[in-house]
Short mmCIF file of C-alpha atoms and ligand atoms in Angstrom, two decimals:
data_model
loop_
_atom_site.label_atom_id
_atom_site.label_comp_id
_atom_site.label_asym_id
_atom_site.label_seq_id
_atom_site.Cartn_x
_atom_site.Cartn_y
_atom_site.Cartn_z
CA VAL Q 1 112.02 86.87 111.97
CA LEU Q 2 114.93 87.38 109.59
CA PRO Q 3 117.88 89.75 110.05
CA GLU Q 4 118.13 93.41 109.06
CA LEU Q 5 118.75 93.90 105.30
CA PHE Q 6 118.74 90.12 104.94
CA ASN Q 7 118.46 90.14 101.15
CA THR Q 8 120.88 92.93 100.22
CA GLY Q 9 123.75 92.53 102.65
CA TYR Q 10 124.87 95.36 104.90
CA ALA Q 11 128.23 96.79 103.82
CA HIS Q 12 127.26 98.93 100.84
CA PRO Q 13 129.93 101.27 99.51
CA ASP Q 14 127.62 104.23 98.95
CA ARG Q 15 124.05 105.40 98.69
CA ASP Q 16 123.77 104.68 94.97
CA ALA Q 17 124.70 101.05 95.56
CA VAL Q 18 122.00 100.53 98.16
CA ALA Q 19 119.48 102.61 96.22
CA ALA Q 20 119.93 100.24 93.27
CA LEU Q 21 118.81 97.36 95.51
CA ALA Q 22 115.99 99.21 97.26
CA GLU Q 23 112.39 98.14 96.63
CA GLU Q 24 108.98 99.62 97.03
CA ASN Q 25 106.60 98.14 99.59
CA ALA Q 26 105.07 95.83 97.01
CA GLY Q 27 108.46 94.72 95.69
CA PRO Q 28 109.79 91.19 95.19
CA THR Q 29 111.10 90.75 98.75
CA VAL Q 30 107.77 91.46 100.42
CA GLU Q 31 105.97 89.35 97.82
CA TRP Q 32 108.47 86.51 98.45
CA ALA Q 33 107.88 86.80 102.22
CA LYS Q 34 104.12 86.60 101.64
CA SER Q 35 104.57 83.40 99.64
CA ILE Q 36 106.73 81.91 102.43
CA SER Q 37 104.10 82.96 104.94
CA ARG Q 38 101.35 81.29 102.91
CA THR Q 39 103.42 78.13 102.52
CA CYS Q 40 104.64 77.72 106.09
CA GLY Q 41 101.67 79.28 107.87
CA ALA Q 42 103.78 81.72 109.91
CA ALA Q 43 103.85 85.50 109.90
CA VAL Q 44 107.22 86.67 108.54
CA CYS Q 45 109.29 89.75 109.47
CA GLY Q 46 112.56 90.79 107.90
CA GLY Q 47 114.71 93.72 106.89
CA PHE Q 48 114.95 95.22 103.40
CA ALA Q 49 116.11 98.39 101.69
CA ARG Q 50 113.02 100.45 100.92
CA ARG Q 51 112.63 103.17 98.30
CA GLU Q 52 110.04 105.92 98.43
CA GLY Q 53 110.55 108.61 95.82
CA ASP Q 54 114.14 109.83 96.20
CA ARG Q 55 114.45 108.49 99.70
CA VAL Q 56 115.96 105.15 100.74
CA PHE Q 57 115.27 103.61 104.12
CA ASN Q 58 116.66 100.70 106.13
CA SER Q 59 113.28 99.08 106.78
CA SER Q 60 111.51 96.00 108.06
CA PHE Q 61 108.25 94.43 106.96
CA LEU Q 62 105.78 92.18 108.74
CA VAL Q 63 103.56 90.03 106.54
CA ASP Q 64 100.95 87.41 107.32
CA GLY Q 65 99.68 85.50 104.29
CA ASP Q 66 98.65 88.08 101.70
CA ALA Q 67 98.57 90.94 104.21
CA LEU Q 68 101.37 93.46 104.68
CA LEU Q 69 100.76 94.27 108.34
CA ALA Q 70 103.50 96.84 108.92
CA VAL Q 71 106.54 98.57 107.46
CA TYR Q 72 109.00 100.35 109.75
CA ASP Q 73 111.81 102.64 108.58
CA LYS Q 74 114.79 102.50 110.97
CA VAL Q 75 114.93 105.67 113.03
CA HIS Q 76 118.38 105.38 114.65
CA LEU Q 77 120.95 104.80 111.92
CA PHE Q 78 124.18 103.14 113.05
CA HIS Q 79 127.66 104.41 112.16
CA ARG Q 80 128.05 104.72 108.33
CA GLU Q 81 124.39 103.95 107.69
CA ARG Q 82 123.80 107.69 107.87
CA PHE Q 83 125.66 108.03 104.55
CA LEU Q 84 123.51 105.35 102.91
CA PHE Q 85 119.97 105.79 104.22
CA ASP Q 86 117.44 108.38 105.20
CA ALA Q 87 116.36 108.11 108.83
CA GLY Q 88 112.78 107.02 109.38
CA GLY Q 89 110.35 109.49 110.84
CA GLY Q 90 108.41 107.05 112.99
CA PRO Q 91 106.07 106.17 114.49
CA PHE Q 92 107.38 102.97 116.08
CA PRO Q 93 104.72 100.55 114.84
CA VAL Q 94 102.54 98.32 116.97
CA VAL Q 95 100.09 96.22 114.95
CA PRO Q 96 97.84 93.28 115.72
CA CYS Q 97 99.22 90.00 114.39
CA ARG Q 98 96.88 87.06 114.96
CA GLY Q 99 95.40 88.86 117.91
CA VAL Q 100 98.74 89.76 119.51
CA PRO Q 101 99.98 93.39 119.50
CA VAL Q 102 103.41 93.21 117.89
CA GLY Q 103 106.01 95.99 117.69
CA ILE Q 104 109.02 96.37 115.38
CA MET Q 105 112.41 97.94 115.93
CA ILE Q 106 115.66 97.47 113.99
CA CYS Q 107 119.10 96.64 115.33
CA PHE Q 108 120.75 99.80 116.78
CA ASP Q 109 117.37 101.01 118.02
CA TRP Q 110 118.21 98.77 121.01
CA ILE Q 111 120.58 101.32 122.51
CA PHE Q 112 117.78 103.89 122.79
CA PRO Q 113 115.56 102.57 125.60
CA GLU Q 114 112.88 105.02 124.47
CA VAL Q 115 112.11 102.80 121.47
CA CYS Q 116 111.19 99.64 123.34
CA ARG Q 117 109.42 101.73 125.98
CA SER Q 118 107.37 103.49 123.29
CA LEU Q 119 106.41 100.14 121.79
CA ALA Q 120 105.43 98.80 125.23
CA LEU Q 121 103.40 101.90 126.05
CA ASP Q 122 101.57 101.43 122.74
CA GLY Q 123 100.70 97.92 123.85
CA ALA Q 124 103.29 95.71 122.14
CA ARG Q 125 103.63 92.34 123.81
CA VAL Q 126 106.15 90.95 121.35
CA VAL Q 127 108.93 93.07 119.80
CA LEU Q 128 110.39 91.90 116.50
CA HIS Q 129 114.01 92.97 116.11
CA PRO Q 130 115.78 92.27 112.79
CA SER Q 131 119.47 93.01 113.33
CA ASN Q 132 122.96 93.07 111.82
CA LEU Q 133 124.86 93.46 115.09
CA VAL Q 134 128.59 94.04 115.04
CA MET Q 135 129.05 94.91 118.71
CA PRO Q 136 128.73 92.37 121.54
CA TRP Q 137 126.31 94.13 123.91
CA CYS Q 138 122.85 93.99 122.40
CA GLN Q 139 121.86 90.45 123.36
CA ASP Q 140 122.44 91.14 127.06
CA ALA Q 141 120.89 94.60 126.77
CA MET Q 142 117.74 93.05 125.32
CA ARG Q 143 117.29 91.20 128.60
CA VAL Q 144 117.02 94.61 130.26
CA ARG Q 145 114.80 96.08 127.53
CA CYS Q 146 112.42 93.14 128.00
CA LEU Q 147 112.53 93.22 131.80
CA GLU Q 148 111.95 96.96 132.10
CA ASN Q 149 109.01 96.82 129.68
CA GLY Q 150 107.62 93.36 130.39
CA VAL Q 151 107.71 92.30 126.73
CA PHE Q 152 109.02 89.42 124.65
CA ALA Q 153 111.64 90.21 122.00
CA LEU Q 154 112.87 88.28 118.97
CA THR Q 155 116.32 89.49 117.92
CA ALA Q 156 117.37 87.92 114.60
CA ASN Q 157 121.04 88.60 113.95
CA ARG Q 158 123.47 87.82 111.18
CA ILE Q 159 126.47 85.52 111.32
CA GLY Q 160 129.72 85.58 109.39
CA HIS Q 161 131.38 88.64 107.94
CA GLU Q 162 131.11 91.14 105.13
CA GLU Q 163 134.07 93.35 104.18
CA HIS Q 164 135.70 94.20 107.53
CA LEU Q 165 132.50 93.69 109.54
CA VAL Q 166 132.02 90.60 111.71
CA PHE Q 167 128.45 89.93 112.79
CA THR Q 168 127.95 88.63 116.30
CA GLY Q 169 125.24 85.97 115.72
CA GLY Q 170 123.58 85.00 118.98
CA SER Q 171 120.03 85.49 117.74
CA GLN Q 172 117.84 85.48 120.79
CA ILE Q 173 114.31 85.14 122.06
CA THR Q 174 113.96 87.02 125.33
CA GLY Q 175 111.11 86.89 127.82
CA PRO Q 176 109.39 89.58 129.90
CA LYS Q 177 111.37 88.73 133.00
CA GLY Q 178 114.61 89.24 131.09
CA GLU Q 179 115.03 85.52 130.68
CA VAL Q 180 116.88 84.17 127.63
CA LEU Q 181 114.40 81.68 126.21
CA SER Q 182 116.76 80.67 123.44
CA ARG Q 183 120.07 82.03 122.14
CA ALA Q 184 121.85 80.88 118.99
CA PRO Q 185 125.61 80.33 118.87
CA GLN Q 186 127.79 83.16 117.54
CA VAL Q 187 128.69 81.19 114.43
CA GLY Q 188 126.69 78.97 112.13
CA GLU Q 189 123.18 79.13 110.79
CA HIS Q 190 120.50 78.63 113.37
CA ALA Q 191 116.72 78.73 113.48
CA PHE Q 192 114.60 78.03 116.51
CA VAL Q 193 111.03 78.08 117.70
CA VAL Q 194 109.99 78.85 121.26
CA GLU Q 195 106.44 78.49 122.49
CA ILE Q 196 105.32 81.53 124.46
CA ASP Q 197 102.12 82.86 125.96
CA PRO Q 198 101.91 86.52 124.82
CA GLY Q 199 99.55 87.02 127.75
CA ASP Q 200 102.62 86.86 130.00
CA ALA Q 201 103.50 90.29 128.61
CA ALA Q 202 100.16 91.82 129.57
CA ASP Q 203 100.79 92.06 133.30
CA LYS Q 204 103.36 94.76 134.03
CA SER Q 205 103.40 94.26 137.78
CA VAL Q 206 106.73 93.66 139.48
CA THR Q 207 105.28 93.05 142.94
CA GLU Q 208 101.76 93.19 144.28
CA PHE Q 209 102.24 96.94 144.77
CA SER Q 210 104.61 97.94 141.94
CA ASP Q 211 104.00 98.23 138.21
CA ARG Q 212 106.59 98.96 135.50
CA LEU Q 213 104.32 101.11 133.38
CA ALA Q 214 101.67 102.41 135.77
CA ASP Q 215 104.24 103.67 138.33
CA ARG Q 216 106.12 105.80 135.81
CA ARG Q 217 106.37 109.52 136.56
CA PRO Q 218 106.13 111.22 133.16
CA ASP Q 219 105.65 114.54 134.96
CA LEU Q 220 109.35 114.20 135.92
CA TYR Q 221 110.66 112.92 132.60
CA GLY Q 222 110.16 115.98 130.37
CA ARG Q 223 113.95 116.28 130.03
CA LEU Q 224 113.92 113.02 128.06
CA CYS Q 225 111.93 114.63 125.29
CA ARG Q 226 114.24 117.60 124.74
CA PRO Q 227 117.51 117.50 122.79
CA ARG Q 228 120.75 117.51 124.75
CA ASP Q 229 121.98 121.08 125.38
C1 ACM N 301 123.17 98.10 113.39
O1 ACM N 301 122.29 98.89 113.66
N1 ACM N 301 123.15 97.40 112.27
C2 ACM N 301 124.29 97.87 114.32
#
């Protein structure tokens, strides 16, 4: 998993600048990721600027060998991103990757618990999370996202700075009990591999008698699906 917008940078001055770097699904970045996937034998996810007609999205791809398994257009645009990108229209994707249902969300989607919950309800066991985080809270929040949904998450964050923005590093693999399986330092390049059993994200029970997903009361949650008054 690579960060959000890993090949274009993040701090674009305006929409034209990012549109000039945007690619179609079959563009050079996705083709490059496929070649890396073929060479190293791993599925590869990462963020790119995506063009479709006149629209430009902050997107992520998931490839495995020659296959483009999923493309997700970021739904919740952060801060000035709204002046650069069109917001994605969903759905939040869950696709099989080597037999494991895998979901994708991008960076600021973390602050909307509905995203990770939607992915979990659609069966995701592992959530891929390309990021360019500039605030310090996401890594700890992902422990809660994972605990409340019983999923693994892979948050790949940037380091260093661009213009006035300082990225918070701390890329993290989080487990379904909210455990930090690995966290990178805030500075410096870092890559790590953690061995997991995706089956650990299948069982949503909390105790013998309590279940995170089965015990939900959607009959009481209708308010969550209406805009704020
Ligand atoms: C972010 O969504 N890049 C903070």
